[in-house]
Amino acid sequence: KNQVEQSPQSLIILEGKNCTLQCNYTVSPFSNLRWYKQDTGRGPVSLTIMTFSENTKSNGRYTATLDADTKQSSLHITASQLSDSASYICVVMTTDSWGKFQFGAGTQVVVTP
Amino acid sequence: DTGVSQDPRHKITKRGQNVTFRCDPISEHNRLYWYRQTLGQGPEFLTYFQNEAQLEKSRLLSDRFSAERPKGSFSTLEIQRTEQGDSAMYLCASSPTGNYEKLFFGSGTQLSVL
């Protein structure tokens, strides 16, 4: 069973609208959680990284939240643009000796005109 | 900082052939990771190096897979006797020395086995 679950699996939104993606994890021991954006046929690019003590972090129109107690995170996209069409992957890093990363399956976002 | 570079970007091969991929990490990043990603899924860990030492391999890495990083700089991933199930995106990532929380990915090599 994947230790990082993302929802929804995919979503379609109109340009200019907002959306929120969810990430639930069971990974332990927890070090940090990051969100990556992956364009089709490209490698993932980091959007935000949050440690245990951080509740929210923004990167432009992207805002990530973290509730370490409930082991949930969300990524909010504000005023979506066509270039936001991509897969968004939630990744949790453990505090194991070599910093093992657990990846979610991603949420495929399609922004339509 | 030129980013993580992977070559080739695309590879089409026939079943049973051997293929080799190359990854050049960001300069002086001592950790290098290989991942495999299939459509609609997140990357799956294959193996990782710290300098030239291969420190862990996933059970996904069958005997047909081998990875090397002989001089602690670039790395190669070889797949022998390819099977159709090997078709996937192979991603390389690197982390800077002493700051392993940062993970930078290359653009990947898309393998198609016919």
PDB file of C-alpha atoms in Angstrom:
ATOM      1  CA  LYS A   1       0.000   0.000   0.000  1.00  0.00           C
ATOM      2  CA  ASN A   2       1.309   3.400  -1.013  1.00  0.00           C
ATOM      3  CA  GLN A   3       2.199   5.478   1.999  1.00  0.00           C
ATOM      4  CA  VAL A   4       1.355   8.696   0.150  1.00  0.00           C
ATOM      5  CA  GLU A   5      -2.164   8.981  -1.258  1.00  0.00           C
ATOM      6  CA  GLN A   6      -3.267  11.836  -3.474  1.00  0.00           C
ATOM      7  CA  SER A   7      -6.713  12.984  -4.528  1.00  0.00           C
ATOM      8  CA  PRO A   8      -8.304  13.567  -6.861  1.00  0.00           C
ATOM      9  CA  GLN A   9      -6.555  11.423  -9.433  1.00  0.00           C
ATOM     10  CA  SER A  10      -7.322  14.071 -12.050  1.00  0.00           C
ATOM     11  CA  LEU A  11      -9.301  17.247 -12.443  1.00  0.00           C
ATOM     12  CA  ILE A  12     -10.275  19.713 -15.124  1.00  0.00           C
ATOM     13  CA  ILE A  13     -10.662  23.395 -14.295  1.00  0.00           C
ATOM     14  CA  LEU A  14     -11.387  26.544 -16.245  1.00  0.00           C
ATOM     15  CA  GLU A  15      -8.642  29.066 -16.709  1.00  0.00           C
ATOM     16  CA  GLY A  16      -8.742  31.652 -13.947  1.00  0.00           C
ATOM     17  CA  LYS A  17     -10.414  29.365 -11.398  1.00  0.00           C
ATOM     18  CA  ASN A  18      -8.878  28.037  -8.200  1.00  0.00           C
ATOM     19  CA  CYS A  19      -8.375  24.411  -7.199  1.00  0.00           C
ATOM     20  CA  THR A  20      -7.085  22.396  -4.268  1.00  0.00           C
ATOM     21  CA  LEU A  21      -5.237  19.104  -4.372  1.00  0.00           C
ATOM     22  CA  GLN A  22      -4.997  16.758  -1.403  1.00  0.00           C
ATOM     23  CA  CYS A  23      -2.235  14.554  -0.049  1.00  0.00           C
ATOM     24  CA  ASN A  24      -2.558  12.122   2.870  1.00  0.00           C
ATOM     25  CA  TYR A  25       0.463  10.231   4.113  1.00  0.00           C
ATOM     26  CA  THR A  26       1.359   7.560   6.624  1.00  0.00           C
ATOM     27  CA  VAL A  27       5.120   7.825   6.172  1.00  0.00           C
ATOM     28  CA  SER A  28       7.075   7.722   9.401  1.00  0.00           C
ATOM     29  CA  PRO A  29       9.376   9.071  10.702  1.00  0.00           C
ATOM     30  CA  PHE A  30       8.511  12.322   8.954  1.00  0.00           C
ATOM     31  CA  SER A  31      11.125  14.827   7.854  1.00  0.00           C
ATOM     32  CA  ASN A  32       9.484  17.043   5.283  1.00  0.00           C
ATOM     33  CA  LEU A  33       6.849  17.164   2.578  1.00  0.00           C
ATOM     34  CA  ARG A  34       7.246  18.669  -0.822  1.00  0.00           C
ATOM     35  CA  TRP A  35       5.082  19.273  -3.839  1.00  0.00           C
ATOM     36  CA  TYR A  36       6.463  18.831  -7.319  1.00  0.00           C
ATOM     37  CA  LYS A  37       5.058  19.920 -10.677  1.00  0.00           C
ATOM     38  CA  GLN A  38       5.714  17.586 -13.587  1.00  0.00           C
ATOM     39  CA  ASP A  39       4.985  18.672 -17.123  1.00  0.00           C
ATOM     40  CA  THR A  40       4.306  15.897 -19.615  1.00  0.00           C
ATOM     41  CA  GLY A  41       7.531  14.223 -20.697  1.00  0.00           C
ATOM     42  CA  ARG A  42       9.654  16.194 -18.256  1.00  0.00           C
ATOM     43  CA  GLY A  43      11.161  15.592 -14.831  1.00  0.00           C
ATOM     44  CA  PRO A  44       9.455  16.881 -11.675  1.00  0.00           C
ATOM     45  CA  VAL A  45      10.274  20.405 -10.511  1.00  0.00           C
ATOM     46  CA  SER A  46      10.027  21.387  -6.855  1.00  0.00           C
ATOM     47  CA  LEU A  47       7.294  23.876  -5.883  1.00  0.00           C
ATOM     48  CA  THR A  48       7.417  23.904  -2.071  1.00  0.00           C
ATOM     49  CA  ILE A  49       9.124  22.092   0.793  1.00  0.00           C
ATOM     50  CA  MET A  50       7.650  22.100   4.306  1.00  0.00           C
ATOM     51  CA  THR A  51       9.096  20.728   7.512  1.00  0.00           C
ATOM     52  CA  PHE A  52       7.189  19.493  10.542  1.00  0.00           C
ATOM     53  CA  SER A  53       6.913  22.964  12.067  1.00  0.00           C
ATOM     54  CA  GLU A  54       5.631  24.736   8.957  1.00  0.00           C
ATOM     55  CA  ASN A  55       1.898  25.015   8.328  1.00  0.00           C
ATOM     56  CA  THR A  56       1.885  26.885   5.051  1.00  0.00           C
ATOM     57  CA  LYS A  57       4.252  27.909   2.315  1.00  0.00           C
ATOM     58  CA  SER A  58       3.638  29.833  -0.874  1.00  0.00           C
ATOM     59  CA  ASN A  59       5.367  29.965  -4.219  1.00  0.00           C
ATOM     60  CA  GLY A  60       3.629  32.509  -6.412  1.00  0.00           C
ATOM     61  CA  ARG A  61       0.122  31.268  -7.127  1.00  0.00           C
ATOM     62  CA  TYR A  62       0.827  27.966  -5.380  1.00  0.00           C
ATOM     63  CA  THR A  63       0.134  27.651  -1.663  1.00  0.00           C
ATOM     64  CA  ALA A  64       0.818  24.465   0.250  1.00  0.00           C
ATOM     65  CA  THR A  65      -0.485  23.632   3.709  1.00  0.00           C
ATOM     66  CA  LEU A  66       0.613  20.947   6.115  1.00  0.00           C
ATOM     67  CA  ASP A  67      -1.129  19.443   9.141  1.00  0.00           C
ATOM     68  CA  ALA A  68       1.461  17.120  10.650  1.00  0.00           C
ATOM     69  CA  ASP A  69      -0.983  15.931  13.304  1.00  0.00           C
ATOM     70  CA  THR A  70      -3.485  14.563  10.810  1.00  0.00           C
ATOM     71  CA  LYS A  71      -0.755  13.838   8.222  1.00  0.00           C
ATOM     72  CA  GLN A  72      -2.493  15.815   5.523  1.00  0.00           C
ATOM     73  CA  SER A  73      -1.288  18.379   3.051  1.00  0.00           C
ATOM     74  CA  SER A  74      -2.963  20.409   0.345  1.00  0.00           C
ATOM     75  CA  LEU A  75      -1.787  22.388  -2.635  1.00  0.00           C
ATOM     76  CA  HIS A  76      -3.945  25.330  -3.655  1.00  0.00           C
ATOM     77  CA  ILE A  77      -3.595  26.842  -7.111  1.00  0.00           C
ATOM     78  CA  THR A  78      -4.965  30.361  -7.411  1.00  0.00           C
ATOM     79  CA  ALA A  79      -6.156  31.945 -10.653  1.00  0.00           C
ATOM     80  CA  SER A  80      -5.113  28.961 -12.733  1.00  0.00           C
ATOM     81  CA  GLN A  81      -3.332  29.442 -16.030  1.00  0.00           C
ATOM     82  CA  LEU A  82      -3.032  27.144 -19.022  1.00  0.00           C
ATOM     83  CA  SER A  83       0.605  26.541 -18.060  1.00  0.00           C
ATOM     84  CA  ASP A  84      -0.563  24.993 -14.790  1.00  0.00           C
ATOM     85  CA  SER A  85      -1.673  21.923 -16.735  1.00  0.00           C
ATOM     86  CA  ALA A  86       0.607  19.223 -15.342  1.00  0.00           C
ATOM     87  CA  SER A  87       0.836  16.418 -12.832  1.00  0.00           C
ATOM     88  CA  TYR A  88       1.336  17.508  -9.225  1.00  0.00           C
ATOM     89  CA  ILE A  89       3.170  15.018  -7.062  1.00  0.00           C
ATOM     90  CA  CYS A  90       3.284  14.949  -3.282  1.00  0.00           C
ATOM     91  CA  VAL A  91       6.562  13.596  -1.871  1.00  0.00           C
ATOM     92  CA  VAL A  92       7.342  12.823   1.748  1.00  0.00           C
ATOM     93  CA  MET A  93      10.882  12.482   3.023  1.00  0.00           C
ATOM     94  CA  THR A  94      11.650  10.359   6.063  1.00  0.00           C
ATOM     95  CA  THR A  95      14.405  10.841   8.573  1.00  0.00           C
ATOM     96  CA  ASP A  96      15.907   7.454   7.748  1.00  0.00           C
ATOM     97  CA  SER A  97      19.645   7.478   7.455  1.00  0.00           C
ATOM     98  CA  TRP A  98      19.662   8.284   3.787  1.00  0.00           C
ATOM     99  CA  GLY A  99      16.527  10.381   3.502  1.00  0.00           C
ATOM    100  CA  LYS A 100      14.188   8.081   1.681  1.00  0.00           C
ATOM    101  CA  PHE A 101      11.521   9.734  -0.478  1.00  0.00           C
ATOM    102  CA  GLN A 102       7.982   8.378  -0.778  1.00  0.00           C
ATOM    103  CA  PHE A 103       6.094   9.560  -3.847  1.00  0.00           C
ATOM    104  CA  GLY A 104       2.386   9.866  -4.406  1.00  0.00           C
ATOM    105  CA  ALA A 105       0.888   8.887  -7.752  1.00  0.00           C
ATOM    106  CA  GLY A 106       0.156  12.499  -8.588  1.00  0.00           C
ATOM    107  CA  THR A 107      -2.918  14.529  -9.521  1.00  0.00           C
ATOM    108  CA  GLN A 108      -3.273  15.314 -13.206  1.00  0.00           C
ATOM    109  CA  VAL A 109      -4.551  18.883 -13.616  1.00  0.00           C
ATOM    110  CA  VAL A 110      -5.918  20.112 -16.935  1.00  0.00           C
ATOM    111  CA  VAL A 111      -6.656  23.812 -17.274  1.00  0.00           C
ATOM    112  CA  THR A 112      -8.990  24.647 -20.157  1.00  0.00           C
ATOM    113  CA  PRO A 113      -9.572  28.031 -21.797  1.00  0.00           C
TER     114      PRO A 113
ATOM    115  CA  ASP B   1      24.547  25.013 -12.462  1.00  0.00           C
ATOM    116  CA  THR B   2      23.349  23.359 -15.643  1.00  0.00           C
ATOM    117  CA  GLY B   3      20.852  21.019 -14.008  1.00  0.00           C
ATOM    118  CA  VAL B   4      20.659  17.256 -14.123  1.00  0.00           C
ATOM    119  CA  SER B   5      21.219  16.015 -17.654  1.00  0.00           C
ATOM    120  CA  GLN B   6      19.984  12.712 -19.036  1.00  0.00           C
ATOM    121  CA  ASP B   7      20.750  11.081 -22.340  1.00  0.00           C
ATOM    122  CA  PRO B   8      19.079   9.987 -24.499  1.00  0.00           C
ATOM    123  CA  ARG B   9      15.701  11.685 -24.039  1.00  0.00           C
ATOM    124  CA  HIS B  10      13.939   8.913 -25.917  1.00  0.00           C
ATOM    125  CA  LYS B  11      14.909   5.337 -26.707  1.00  0.00           C
ATOM    126  CA  ILE B  12      12.980   2.819 -28.775  1.00  0.00           C
ATOM    127  CA  THR B  13      14.294  -0.712 -28.748  1.00  0.00           C
ATOM    128  CA  LYS B  14      13.201  -4.203 -29.605  1.00  0.00           C
ATOM    129  CA  ARG B  15      12.487  -6.760 -26.936  1.00  0.00           C
ATOM    130  CA  GLY B  16      15.623  -8.630 -25.935  1.00  0.00           C
ATOM    131  CA  GLN B  17      18.041  -5.828 -26.748  1.00  0.00           C
ATOM    132  CA  ASN B  18      20.263  -4.121 -24.181  1.00  0.00           C
ATOM    133  CA  VAL B  19      19.990  -0.398 -23.503  1.00  0.00           C
ATOM    134  CA  THR B  20      22.107   2.021 -21.502  1.00  0.00           C
ATOM    135  CA  PHE B  21      21.127   5.423 -20.167  1.00  0.00           C
ATOM    136  CA  ARG B  22      23.394   8.138 -18.871  1.00  0.00           C
ATOM    137  CA  CYS B  23      22.858  10.702 -16.134  1.00  0.00           C
ATOM    138  CA  ASP B  24      25.060  13.697 -15.397  1.00  0.00           C
ATOM    139  CA  PRO B  25      24.122  15.146 -12.019  1.00  0.00           C
ATOM    140  CA  ILE B  26      24.559  18.743 -10.974  1.00  0.00           C
ATOM    141  CA  SER B  27      28.234  19.397 -10.393  1.00  0.00           C
ATOM    142  CA  GLU B  28      29.445  18.346  -6.932  1.00  0.00           C
ATOM    143  CA  HIS B  29      26.160  16.730  -5.957  1.00  0.00           C
ATOM    144  CA  ASN B  30      27.350  13.589  -4.260  1.00  0.00           C
ATOM    145  CA  ARG B  31      24.008  11.776  -4.128  1.00  0.00           C
ATOM    146  CA  LEU B  32      22.475  10.397  -7.288  1.00  0.00           C
ATOM    147  CA  TYR B  33      19.178   8.541  -7.577  1.00  0.00           C
ATOM    148  CA  TRP B  34      17.497   6.518 -10.303  1.00  0.00           C
ATOM    149  CA  TYR B  35      13.711   6.261 -10.472  1.00  0.00           C
ATOM    150  CA  ARG B  36      11.285   4.606 -12.838  1.00  0.00           C
ATOM    151  CA  GLN B  37       7.935   6.159 -13.657  1.00  0.00           C
ATOM    152  CA  THR B  38       5.038   4.657 -15.575  1.00  0.00           C
ATOM    153  CA  LEU B  39       2.076   6.570 -16.934  1.00  0.00           C
ATOM    154  CA  GLY B  40      -0.181   7.974 -14.223  1.00  0.00           C
ATOM    155  CA  GLN B  41       2.110   6.936 -11.403  1.00  0.00           C
ATOM    156  CA  GLY B  42       4.674   8.661  -9.262  1.00  0.00           C
ATOM    157  CA  PRO B  43       8.368   7.816  -9.570  1.00  0.00           C
ATOM    158  CA  GLU B  44       9.458   4.497  -8.041  1.00  0.00           C
ATOM    159  CA  PHE B  45      12.860   4.243  -6.418  1.00  0.00           C
ATOM    160  CA  LEU B  46      15.373   1.993  -8.174  1.00  0.00           C
ATOM    161  CA  THR B  47      18.753   2.731  -6.630  1.00  0.00           C
ATOM    162  CA  TYR B  48      20.947   5.471  -5.248  1.00  0.00           C
ATOM    163  CA  PHE B  49      24.635   6.327  -4.989  1.00  0.00           C
ATOM    164  CA  GLN B  50      26.620   8.377  -2.567  1.00  0.00           C
ATOM    165  CA  ASN B  51      29.698   9.299  -4.546  1.00  0.00           C
ATOM    166  CA  GLU B  52      30.712   6.076  -6.304  1.00  0.00           C
ATOM    167  CA  ALA B  53      29.152   3.752  -3.753  1.00  0.00           C
ATOM    168  CA  GLN B  54      25.807   2.169  -4.572  1.00  0.00           C
ATOM    169  CA  LEU B  55      24.158   2.173  -1.173  1.00  0.00           C
ATOM    170  CA  GLU B  56      20.723   0.745  -1.815  1.00  0.00           C
ATOM    171  CA  LYS B  57      18.844  -1.069  -4.531  1.00  0.00           C
ATOM    172  CA  SER B  58      15.112  -1.610  -4.772  1.00  0.00           C
ATOM    173  CA  ARG B  59      13.709  -5.067  -5.295  1.00  0.00           C
ATOM    174  CA  LEU B  60      12.347  -3.560  -8.535  1.00  0.00           C
ATOM    175  CA  LEU B  61      15.917  -3.665  -9.795  1.00  0.00           C
ATOM    176  CA  SER B  62      16.039  -7.189 -11.172  1.00  0.00           C
ATOM    177  CA  ASP B  63      19.190  -8.963 -12.248  1.00  0.00           C
ATOM    178  CA  ARG B  64      18.729  -7.497 -15.704  1.00  0.00           C
ATOM    179  CA  PHE B  65      19.284  -3.991 -14.336  1.00  0.00           C
ATOM    180  CA  SER B  66      22.658  -2.618 -13.338  1.00  0.00           C
ATOM    181  CA  ALA B  67      23.761   0.861 -12.405  1.00  0.00           C
ATOM    182  CA  GLU B  68      27.220   2.304 -12.025  1.00  0.00           C
ATOM    183  CA  ARG B  69      28.805   5.542 -10.975  1.00  0.00           C
ATOM    184  CA  PRO B  70      32.494   4.690 -11.371  1.00  0.00           C
ATOM    185  CA  LYS B  71      34.034   8.079 -10.619  1.00  0.00           C
ATOM    186  CA  GLY B  72      31.344   9.533  -8.433  1.00  0.00           C
ATOM    187  CA  SER B  73      30.209  11.895 -11.166  1.00  0.00           C
ATOM    188  CA  PHE B  74      28.015  10.629 -14.022  1.00  0.00           C
ATOM    189  CA  SER B  75      26.042   7.404 -13.728  1.00  0.00           C
ATOM    190  CA  THR B  76      24.792   4.797 -16.179  1.00  0.00           C
ATOM    191  CA  LEU B  77      21.774   2.524 -15.947  1.00  0.00           C
ATOM    192  CA  GLU B  78      21.838  -0.568 -18.132  1.00  0.00           C
ATOM    193  CA  ILE B  79      18.921  -2.862 -18.842  1.00  0.00           C
ATOM    194  CA  GLN B  80      19.776  -6.206 -20.398  1.00  0.00           C
ATOM    195  CA  ARG B  81      17.392  -8.336 -22.421  1.00  0.00           C
ATOM    196  CA  THR B  82      14.684  -5.689 -22.329  1.00  0.00           C
ATOM    197  CA  GLU B  83      11.061  -6.700 -21.884  1.00  0.00           C
ATOM    198  CA  GLN B  84       7.927  -4.808 -22.800  1.00  0.00           C
ATOM    199  CA  GLY B  85       7.272  -4.229 -19.110  1.00  0.00           C
ATOM    200  CA  ASP B  86      10.451  -2.166 -18.951  1.00  0.00           C
ATOM    201  CA  SER B  87       8.771   0.555 -21.002  1.00  0.00           C
ATOM    202  CA  ALA B  88       8.727   3.595 -18.728  1.00  0.00           C
ATOM    203  CA  MET B  89      10.308   6.957 -18.028  1.00  0.00           C
ATOM    204  CA  TYR B  90      13.642   6.567 -16.245  1.00  0.00           C
ATOM    205  CA  LEU B  91      14.400   9.581 -14.084  1.00  0.00           C
ATOM    206  CA  CYS B  92      17.683  10.568 -12.526  1.00  0.00           C
ATOM    207  CA  ALA B  93      17.930  12.968  -9.605  1.00  0.00           C
ATOM    208  CA  SER B  94      20.737  14.388  -7.519  1.00  0.00           C
ATOM    209  CA  SER B  95      21.145  16.014  -4.122  1.00  0.00           C
ATOM    210  CA  PRO B  96      23.850  18.387  -2.955  1.00  0.00           C
ATOM    211  CA  THR B  97      26.365  17.319  -0.353  1.00  0.00           C
ATOM    212  CA  GLY B  98      25.108  18.058   3.133  1.00  0.00           C
ATOM    213  CA  ASN B  99      21.686  19.174   1.944  1.00  0.00           C
ATOM    214  CA  TYR B 100      19.972  15.964   1.024  1.00  0.00           C
ATOM    215  CA  GLU B 101      16.537  17.470   1.409  1.00  0.00           C
ATOM    216  CA  LYS B 102      16.975  19.089  -1.972  1.00  0.00           C
ATOM    217  CA  LEU B 103      16.264  16.774  -4.876  1.00  0.00           C
ATOM    218  CA  PHE B 104      16.740  17.921  -8.453  1.00  0.00           C
ATOM    219  CA  PHE B 105      15.417  15.807 -11.301  1.00  0.00           C
ATOM    220  CA  GLY B 106      16.537  15.448 -14.868  1.00  0.00           C
ATOM    221  CA  SER B 107      14.073  15.394 -17.756  1.00  0.00           C
ATOM    222  CA  GLY B 108      14.198  11.628 -17.929  1.00  0.00           C
ATOM    223  CA  THR B 109      14.738   9.011 -20.600  1.00  0.00           C
ATOM    224  CA  GLN B 110      11.546   7.633 -22.115  1.00  0.00           C
ATOM    225  CA  LEU B 111      12.054   3.972 -23.001  1.00  0.00           C
ATOM    226  CA  SER B 112       9.723   2.134 -25.346  1.00  0.00           C
ATOM    227  CA  VAL B 113      10.272  -1.596 -25.800  1.00  0.00           C
ATOM    228  CA  LEU B 114       8.542  -2.998 -28.874  1.00  0.00           C
TER     229      LEU B 114
END
